[in-house]
mmCIF file of N, CA, C and O in Angstrom:
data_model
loop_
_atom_site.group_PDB
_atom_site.id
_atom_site.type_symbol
_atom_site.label_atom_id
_atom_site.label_comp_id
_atom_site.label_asym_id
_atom_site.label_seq_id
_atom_site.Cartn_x
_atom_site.Cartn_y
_atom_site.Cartn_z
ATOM 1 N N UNK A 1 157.278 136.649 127.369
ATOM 2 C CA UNK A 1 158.261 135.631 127.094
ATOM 3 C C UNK A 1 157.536 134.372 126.610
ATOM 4 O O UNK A 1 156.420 134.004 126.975
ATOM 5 N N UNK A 2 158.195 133.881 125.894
ATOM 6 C CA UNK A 2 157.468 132.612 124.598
ATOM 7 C C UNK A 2 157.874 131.246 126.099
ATOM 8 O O UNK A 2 158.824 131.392 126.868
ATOM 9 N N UNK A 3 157.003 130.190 126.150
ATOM 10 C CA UNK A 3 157.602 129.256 126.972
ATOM 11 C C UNK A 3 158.592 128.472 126.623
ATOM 12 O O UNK A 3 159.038 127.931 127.635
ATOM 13 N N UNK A 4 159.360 128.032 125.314
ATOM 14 C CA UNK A 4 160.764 127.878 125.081
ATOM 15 C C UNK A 4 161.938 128.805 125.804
ATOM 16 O O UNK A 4 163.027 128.565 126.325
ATOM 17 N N UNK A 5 161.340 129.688 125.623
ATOM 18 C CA UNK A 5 162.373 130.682 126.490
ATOM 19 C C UNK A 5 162.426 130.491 127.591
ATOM 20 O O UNK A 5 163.501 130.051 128.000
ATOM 21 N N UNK A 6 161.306 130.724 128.607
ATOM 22 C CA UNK A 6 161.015 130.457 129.988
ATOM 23 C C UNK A 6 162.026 128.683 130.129
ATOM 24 O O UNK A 6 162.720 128.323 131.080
ATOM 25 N N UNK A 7 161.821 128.127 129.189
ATOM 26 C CA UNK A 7 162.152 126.591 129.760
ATOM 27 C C UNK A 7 163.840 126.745 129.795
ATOM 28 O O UNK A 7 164.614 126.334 130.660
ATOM 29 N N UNK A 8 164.080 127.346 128.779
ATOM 30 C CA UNK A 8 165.836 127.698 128.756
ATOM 31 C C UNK A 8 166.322 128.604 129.676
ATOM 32 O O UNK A 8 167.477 128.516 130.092
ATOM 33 N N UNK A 9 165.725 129.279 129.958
ATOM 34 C CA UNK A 9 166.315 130.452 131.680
ATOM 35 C C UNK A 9 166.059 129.736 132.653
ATOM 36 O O UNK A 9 166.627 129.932 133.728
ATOM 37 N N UNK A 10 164.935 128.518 132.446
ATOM 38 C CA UNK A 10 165.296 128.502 134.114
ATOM 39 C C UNK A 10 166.360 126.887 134.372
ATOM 40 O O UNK A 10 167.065 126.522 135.312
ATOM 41 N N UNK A 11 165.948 126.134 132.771
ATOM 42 C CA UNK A 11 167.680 125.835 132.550
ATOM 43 C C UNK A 11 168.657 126.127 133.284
ATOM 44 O O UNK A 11 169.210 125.716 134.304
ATOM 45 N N UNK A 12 168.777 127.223 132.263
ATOM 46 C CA UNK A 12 170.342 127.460 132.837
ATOM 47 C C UNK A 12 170.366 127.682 134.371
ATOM 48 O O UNK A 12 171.176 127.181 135.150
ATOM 49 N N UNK A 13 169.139 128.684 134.736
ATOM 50 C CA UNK A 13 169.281 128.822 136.570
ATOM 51 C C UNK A 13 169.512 127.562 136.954
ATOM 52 O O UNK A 13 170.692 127.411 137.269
ATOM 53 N N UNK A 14 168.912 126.674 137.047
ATOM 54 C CA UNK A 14 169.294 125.507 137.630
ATOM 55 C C UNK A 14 170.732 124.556 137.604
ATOM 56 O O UNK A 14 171.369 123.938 138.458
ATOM 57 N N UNK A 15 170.860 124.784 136.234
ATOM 58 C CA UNK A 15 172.805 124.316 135.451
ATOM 59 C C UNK A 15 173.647 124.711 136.578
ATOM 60 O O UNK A 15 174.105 123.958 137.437
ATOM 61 N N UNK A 16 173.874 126.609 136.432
ATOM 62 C CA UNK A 16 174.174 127.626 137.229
ATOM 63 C C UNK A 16 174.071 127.043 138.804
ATOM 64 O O UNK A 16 175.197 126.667 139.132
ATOM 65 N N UNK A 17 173.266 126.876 139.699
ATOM 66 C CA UNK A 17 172.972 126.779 141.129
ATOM 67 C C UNK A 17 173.621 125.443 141.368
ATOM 68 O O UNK A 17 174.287 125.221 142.379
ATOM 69 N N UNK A 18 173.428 124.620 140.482
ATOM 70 C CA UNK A 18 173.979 123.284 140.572
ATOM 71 C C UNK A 18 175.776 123.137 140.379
ATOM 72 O O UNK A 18 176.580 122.427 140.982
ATOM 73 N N UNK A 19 175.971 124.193 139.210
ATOM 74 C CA UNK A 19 177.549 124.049 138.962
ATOM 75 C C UNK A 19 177.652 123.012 137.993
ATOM 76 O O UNK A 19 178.658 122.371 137.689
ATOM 77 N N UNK A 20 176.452 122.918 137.526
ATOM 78 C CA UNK A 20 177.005 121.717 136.289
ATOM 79 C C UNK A 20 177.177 122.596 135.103
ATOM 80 O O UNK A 20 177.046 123.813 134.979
ATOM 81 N N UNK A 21 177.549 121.529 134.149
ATOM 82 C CA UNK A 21 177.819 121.958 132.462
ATOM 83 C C UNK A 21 176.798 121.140 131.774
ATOM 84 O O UNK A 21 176.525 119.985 132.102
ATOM 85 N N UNK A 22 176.136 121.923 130.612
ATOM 86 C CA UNK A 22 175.254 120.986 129.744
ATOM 87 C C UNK A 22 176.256 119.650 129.697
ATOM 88 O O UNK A 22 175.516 118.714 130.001
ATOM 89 N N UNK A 23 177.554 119.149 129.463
ATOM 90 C CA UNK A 23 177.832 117.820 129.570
ATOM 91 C C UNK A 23 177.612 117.067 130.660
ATOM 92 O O UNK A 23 177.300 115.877 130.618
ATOM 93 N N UNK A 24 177.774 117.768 131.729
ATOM 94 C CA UNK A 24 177.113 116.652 132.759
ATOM 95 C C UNK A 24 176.269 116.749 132.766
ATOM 96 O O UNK A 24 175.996 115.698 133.347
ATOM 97 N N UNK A 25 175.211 117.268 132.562
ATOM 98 C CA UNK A 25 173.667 116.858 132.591
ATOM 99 C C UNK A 25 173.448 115.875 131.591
ATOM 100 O O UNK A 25 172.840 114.809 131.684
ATOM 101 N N UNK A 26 173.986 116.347 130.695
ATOM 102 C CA UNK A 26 173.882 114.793 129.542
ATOM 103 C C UNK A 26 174.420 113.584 129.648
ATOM 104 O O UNK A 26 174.097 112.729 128.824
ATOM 105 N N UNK A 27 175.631 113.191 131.006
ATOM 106 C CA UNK A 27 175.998 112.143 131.116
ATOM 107 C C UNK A 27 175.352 111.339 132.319
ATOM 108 O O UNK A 27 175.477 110.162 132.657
ATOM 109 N N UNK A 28 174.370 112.737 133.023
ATOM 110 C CA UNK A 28 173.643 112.046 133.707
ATOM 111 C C UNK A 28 172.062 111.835 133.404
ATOM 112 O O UNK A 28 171.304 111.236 134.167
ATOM 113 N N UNK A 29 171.696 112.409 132.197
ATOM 114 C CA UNK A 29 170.077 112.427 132.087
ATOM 115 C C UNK A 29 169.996 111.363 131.040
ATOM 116 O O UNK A 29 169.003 110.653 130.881
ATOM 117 N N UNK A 30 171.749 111.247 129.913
ATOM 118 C CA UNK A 30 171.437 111.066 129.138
ATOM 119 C C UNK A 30 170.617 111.335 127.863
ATOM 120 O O UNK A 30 170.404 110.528 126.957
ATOM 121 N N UNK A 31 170.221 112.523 127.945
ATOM 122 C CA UNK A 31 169.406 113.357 126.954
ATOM 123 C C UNK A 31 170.775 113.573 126.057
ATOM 124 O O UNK A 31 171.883 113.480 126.584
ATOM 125 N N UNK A 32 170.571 113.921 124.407
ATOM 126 C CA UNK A 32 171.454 114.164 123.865
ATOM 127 C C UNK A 32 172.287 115.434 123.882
ATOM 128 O O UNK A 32 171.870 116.393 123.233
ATOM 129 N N UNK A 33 173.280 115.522 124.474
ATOM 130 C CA UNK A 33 174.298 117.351 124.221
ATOM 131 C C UNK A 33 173.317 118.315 122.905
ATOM 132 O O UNK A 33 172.979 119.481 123.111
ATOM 133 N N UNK A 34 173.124 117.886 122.154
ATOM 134 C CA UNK A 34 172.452 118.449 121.388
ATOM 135 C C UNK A 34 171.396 119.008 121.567
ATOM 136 O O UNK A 34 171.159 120.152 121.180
ATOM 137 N N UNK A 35 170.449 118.133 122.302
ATOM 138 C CA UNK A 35 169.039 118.461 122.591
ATOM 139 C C UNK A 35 168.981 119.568 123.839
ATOM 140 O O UNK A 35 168.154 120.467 123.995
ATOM 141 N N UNK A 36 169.889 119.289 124.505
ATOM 142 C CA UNK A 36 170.034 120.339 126.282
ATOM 143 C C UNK A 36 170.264 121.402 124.583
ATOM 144 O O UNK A 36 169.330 122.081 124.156
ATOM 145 N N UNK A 37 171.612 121.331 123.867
ATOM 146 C CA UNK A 37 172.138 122.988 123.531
ATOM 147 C C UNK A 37 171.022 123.191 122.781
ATOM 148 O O UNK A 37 170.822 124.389 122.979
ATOM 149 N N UNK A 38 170.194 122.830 122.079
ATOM 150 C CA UNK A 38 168.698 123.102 121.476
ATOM 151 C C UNK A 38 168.106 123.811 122.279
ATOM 152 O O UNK A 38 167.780 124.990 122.147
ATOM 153 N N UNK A 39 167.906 122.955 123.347
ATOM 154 C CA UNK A 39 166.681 123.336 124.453
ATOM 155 C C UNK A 39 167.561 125.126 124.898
ATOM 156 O O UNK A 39 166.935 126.168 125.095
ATOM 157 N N UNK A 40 168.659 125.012 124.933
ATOM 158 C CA UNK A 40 169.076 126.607 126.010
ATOM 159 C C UNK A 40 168.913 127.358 124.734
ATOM 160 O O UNK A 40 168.341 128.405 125.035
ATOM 161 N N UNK A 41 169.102 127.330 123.681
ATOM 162 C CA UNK A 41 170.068 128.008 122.595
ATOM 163 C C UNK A 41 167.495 128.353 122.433
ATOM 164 O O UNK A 41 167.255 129.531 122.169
ATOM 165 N N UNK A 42 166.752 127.850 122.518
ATOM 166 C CA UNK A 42 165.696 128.134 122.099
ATOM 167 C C UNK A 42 165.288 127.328 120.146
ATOM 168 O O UNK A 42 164.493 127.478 119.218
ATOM 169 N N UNK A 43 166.316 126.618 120.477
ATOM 170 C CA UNK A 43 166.089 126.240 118.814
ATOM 171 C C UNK A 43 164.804 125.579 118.431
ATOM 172 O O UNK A 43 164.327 125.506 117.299
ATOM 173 N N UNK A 44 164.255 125.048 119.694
ATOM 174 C CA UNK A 44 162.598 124.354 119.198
ATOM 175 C C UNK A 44 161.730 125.255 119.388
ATOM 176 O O UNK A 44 161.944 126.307 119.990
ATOM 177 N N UNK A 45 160.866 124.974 118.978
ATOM 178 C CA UNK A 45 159.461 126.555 119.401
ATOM 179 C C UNK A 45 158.912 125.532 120.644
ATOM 180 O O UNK A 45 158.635 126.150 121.672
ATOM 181 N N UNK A 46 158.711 124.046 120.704
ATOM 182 C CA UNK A 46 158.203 123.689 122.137
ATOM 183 C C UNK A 46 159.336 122.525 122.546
ATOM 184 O O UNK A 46 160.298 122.030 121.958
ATOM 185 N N UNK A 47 158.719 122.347 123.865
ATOM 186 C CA UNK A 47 159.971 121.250 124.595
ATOM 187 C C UNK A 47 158.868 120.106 124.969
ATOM 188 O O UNK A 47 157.774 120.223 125.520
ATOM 189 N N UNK A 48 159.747 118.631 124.330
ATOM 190 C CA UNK A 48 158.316 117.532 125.228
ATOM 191 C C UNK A 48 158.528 117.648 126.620
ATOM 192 O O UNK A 48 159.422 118.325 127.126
ATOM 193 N N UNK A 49 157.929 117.166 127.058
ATOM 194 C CA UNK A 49 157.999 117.252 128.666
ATOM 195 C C UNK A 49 158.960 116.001 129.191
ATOM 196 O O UNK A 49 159.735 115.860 130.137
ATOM 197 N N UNK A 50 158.557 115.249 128.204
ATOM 198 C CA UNK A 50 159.673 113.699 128.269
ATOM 199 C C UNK A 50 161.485 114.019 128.394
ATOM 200 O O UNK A 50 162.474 113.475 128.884
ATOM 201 N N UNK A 51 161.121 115.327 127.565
ATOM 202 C CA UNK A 51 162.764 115.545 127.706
ATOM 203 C C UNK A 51 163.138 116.223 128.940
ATOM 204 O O UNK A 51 164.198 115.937 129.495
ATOM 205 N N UNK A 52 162.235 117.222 129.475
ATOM 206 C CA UNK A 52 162.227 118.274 130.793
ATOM 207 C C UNK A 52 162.305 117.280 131.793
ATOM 208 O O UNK A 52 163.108 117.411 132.716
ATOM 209 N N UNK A 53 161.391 116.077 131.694
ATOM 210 C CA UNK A 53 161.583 115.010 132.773
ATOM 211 C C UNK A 53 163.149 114.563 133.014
ATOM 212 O O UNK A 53 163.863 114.778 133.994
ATOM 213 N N UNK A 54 163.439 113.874 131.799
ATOM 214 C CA UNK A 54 164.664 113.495 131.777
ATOM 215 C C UNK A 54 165.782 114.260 132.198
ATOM 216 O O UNK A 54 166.725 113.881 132.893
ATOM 217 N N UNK A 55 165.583 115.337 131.721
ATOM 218 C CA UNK A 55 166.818 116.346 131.900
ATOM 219 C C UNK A 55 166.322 116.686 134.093
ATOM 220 O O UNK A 55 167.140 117.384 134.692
ATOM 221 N N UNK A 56 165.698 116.416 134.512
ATOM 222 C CA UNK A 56 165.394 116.906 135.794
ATOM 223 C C UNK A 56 166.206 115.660 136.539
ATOM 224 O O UNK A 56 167.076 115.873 137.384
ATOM 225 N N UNK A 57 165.783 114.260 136.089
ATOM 226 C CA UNK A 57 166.014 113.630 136.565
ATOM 227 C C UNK A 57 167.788 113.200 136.790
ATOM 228 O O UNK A 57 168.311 112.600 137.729
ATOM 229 N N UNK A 58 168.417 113.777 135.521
ATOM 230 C CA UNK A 58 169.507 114.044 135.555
ATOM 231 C C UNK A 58 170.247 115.050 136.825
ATOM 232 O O UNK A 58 171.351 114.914 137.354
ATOM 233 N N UNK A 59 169.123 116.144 137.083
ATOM 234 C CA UNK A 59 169.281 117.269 137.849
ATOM 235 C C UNK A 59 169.105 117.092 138.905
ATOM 236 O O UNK A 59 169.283 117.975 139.745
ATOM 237 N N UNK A 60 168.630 115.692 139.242
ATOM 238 C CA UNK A 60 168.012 115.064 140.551
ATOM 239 C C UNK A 60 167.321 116.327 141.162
ATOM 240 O O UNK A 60 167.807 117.025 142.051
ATOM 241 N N UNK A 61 166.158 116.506 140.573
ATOM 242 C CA UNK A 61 165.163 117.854 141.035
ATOM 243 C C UNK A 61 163.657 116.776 140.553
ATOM 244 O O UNK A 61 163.629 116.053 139.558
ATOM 245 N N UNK A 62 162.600 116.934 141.496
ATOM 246 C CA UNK A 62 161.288 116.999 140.446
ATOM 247 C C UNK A 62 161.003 117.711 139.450
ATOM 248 O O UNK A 62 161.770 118.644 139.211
ATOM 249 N N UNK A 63 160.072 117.546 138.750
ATOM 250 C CA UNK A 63 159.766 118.086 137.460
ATOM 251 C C UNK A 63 158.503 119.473 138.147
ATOM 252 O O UNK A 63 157.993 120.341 137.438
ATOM 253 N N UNK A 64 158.332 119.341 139.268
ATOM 254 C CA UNK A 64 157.309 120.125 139.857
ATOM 255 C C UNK A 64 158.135 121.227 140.507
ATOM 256 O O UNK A 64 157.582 122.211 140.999
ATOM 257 N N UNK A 65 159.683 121.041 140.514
ATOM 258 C CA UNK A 65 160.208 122.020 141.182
ATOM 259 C C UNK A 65 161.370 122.459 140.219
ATOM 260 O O UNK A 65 162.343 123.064 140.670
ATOM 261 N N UNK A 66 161.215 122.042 138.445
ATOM 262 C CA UNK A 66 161.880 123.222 137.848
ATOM 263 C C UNK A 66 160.513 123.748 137.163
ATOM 264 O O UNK A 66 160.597 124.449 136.154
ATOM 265 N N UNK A 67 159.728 123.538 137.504
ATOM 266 C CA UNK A 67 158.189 124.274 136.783
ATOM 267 C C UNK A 67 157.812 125.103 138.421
ATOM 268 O O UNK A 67 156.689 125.573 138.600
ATOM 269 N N UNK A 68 158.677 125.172 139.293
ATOM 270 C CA UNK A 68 158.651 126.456 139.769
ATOM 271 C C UNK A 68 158.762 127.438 140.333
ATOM 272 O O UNK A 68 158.988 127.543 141.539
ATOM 273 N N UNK A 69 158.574 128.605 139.292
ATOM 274 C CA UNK A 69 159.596 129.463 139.039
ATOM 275 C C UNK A 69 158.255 130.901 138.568
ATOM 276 O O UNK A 69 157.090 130.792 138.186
ATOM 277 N N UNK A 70 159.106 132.114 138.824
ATOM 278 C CA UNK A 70 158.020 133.549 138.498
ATOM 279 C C UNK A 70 158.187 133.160 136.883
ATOM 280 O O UNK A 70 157.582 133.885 136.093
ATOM 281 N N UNK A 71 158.870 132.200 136.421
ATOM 282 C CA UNK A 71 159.246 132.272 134.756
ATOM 283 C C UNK A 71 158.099 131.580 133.991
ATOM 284 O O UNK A 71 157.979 131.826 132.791
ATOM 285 N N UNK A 72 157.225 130.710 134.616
ATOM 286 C CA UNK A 72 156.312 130.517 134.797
ATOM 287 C C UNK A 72 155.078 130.740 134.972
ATOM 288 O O UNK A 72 154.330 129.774 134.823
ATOM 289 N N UNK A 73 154.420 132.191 135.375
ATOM 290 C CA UNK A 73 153.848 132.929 135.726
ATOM 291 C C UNK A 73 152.618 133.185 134.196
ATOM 292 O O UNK A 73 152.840 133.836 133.175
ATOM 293 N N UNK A 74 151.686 132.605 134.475
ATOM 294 C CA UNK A 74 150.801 133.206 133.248
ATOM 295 C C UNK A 74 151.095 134.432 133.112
ATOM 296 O O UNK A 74 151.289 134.583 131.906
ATOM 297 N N UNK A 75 151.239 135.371 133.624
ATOM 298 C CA UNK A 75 151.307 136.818 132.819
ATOM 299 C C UNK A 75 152.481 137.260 132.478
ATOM 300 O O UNK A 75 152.803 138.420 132.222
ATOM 301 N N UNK A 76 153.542 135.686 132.478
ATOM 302 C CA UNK A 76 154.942 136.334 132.315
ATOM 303 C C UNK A 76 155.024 135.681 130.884
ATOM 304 O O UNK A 76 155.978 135.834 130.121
ATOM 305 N N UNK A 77 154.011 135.009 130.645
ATOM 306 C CA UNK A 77 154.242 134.055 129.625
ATOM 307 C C UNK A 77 153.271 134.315 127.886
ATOM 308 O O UNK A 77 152.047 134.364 127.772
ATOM 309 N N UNK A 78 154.142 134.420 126.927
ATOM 310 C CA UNK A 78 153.127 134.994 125.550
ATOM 311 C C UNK A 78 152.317 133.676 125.436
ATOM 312 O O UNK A 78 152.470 132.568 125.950
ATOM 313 N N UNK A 79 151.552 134.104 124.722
ATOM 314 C CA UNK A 79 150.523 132.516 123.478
ATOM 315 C C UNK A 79 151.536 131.621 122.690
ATOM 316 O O UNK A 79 151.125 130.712 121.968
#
């Protein structure tokens, strides 16, 4: 699995567990609707971390605890 991917599954796991909708994460991270449906949909080949921050902080999660995950896993992960 490419790490765009990994960053969008565990996305959504978290969306999912939480019960939110990409719009509330955007009215609370403020990241653009666009950029979350980018980020799930895989439309960038990488994610800044500025945005993963943001979007966490929206998620009221650390950034150390949506980085982790088996999705994460060097051997789960391509070049």
């Amino acid at each position: 699995m490419r790490l765009n991917e990994a960053i969008s599954k565990r996305l959504e796991e978290i969306l999912i567990s939480k019960g939110m909708t990409q719009y509330e994460l955007f009215k609370k991270s403020g990241v653009p609707r666009s950029t979350i449906g980018n980020v799930i949909n895989c439309s960038y080949d990488s994610v800044k971390l500025r945005i993963i921050h943001e979007m966490c902080l929206g998620l009221e999660i650390g950034i150390e605890e949506f980085f982790t995950s088996p999705l994460f896993d060097e051997n789960n992960l391509e070049d």
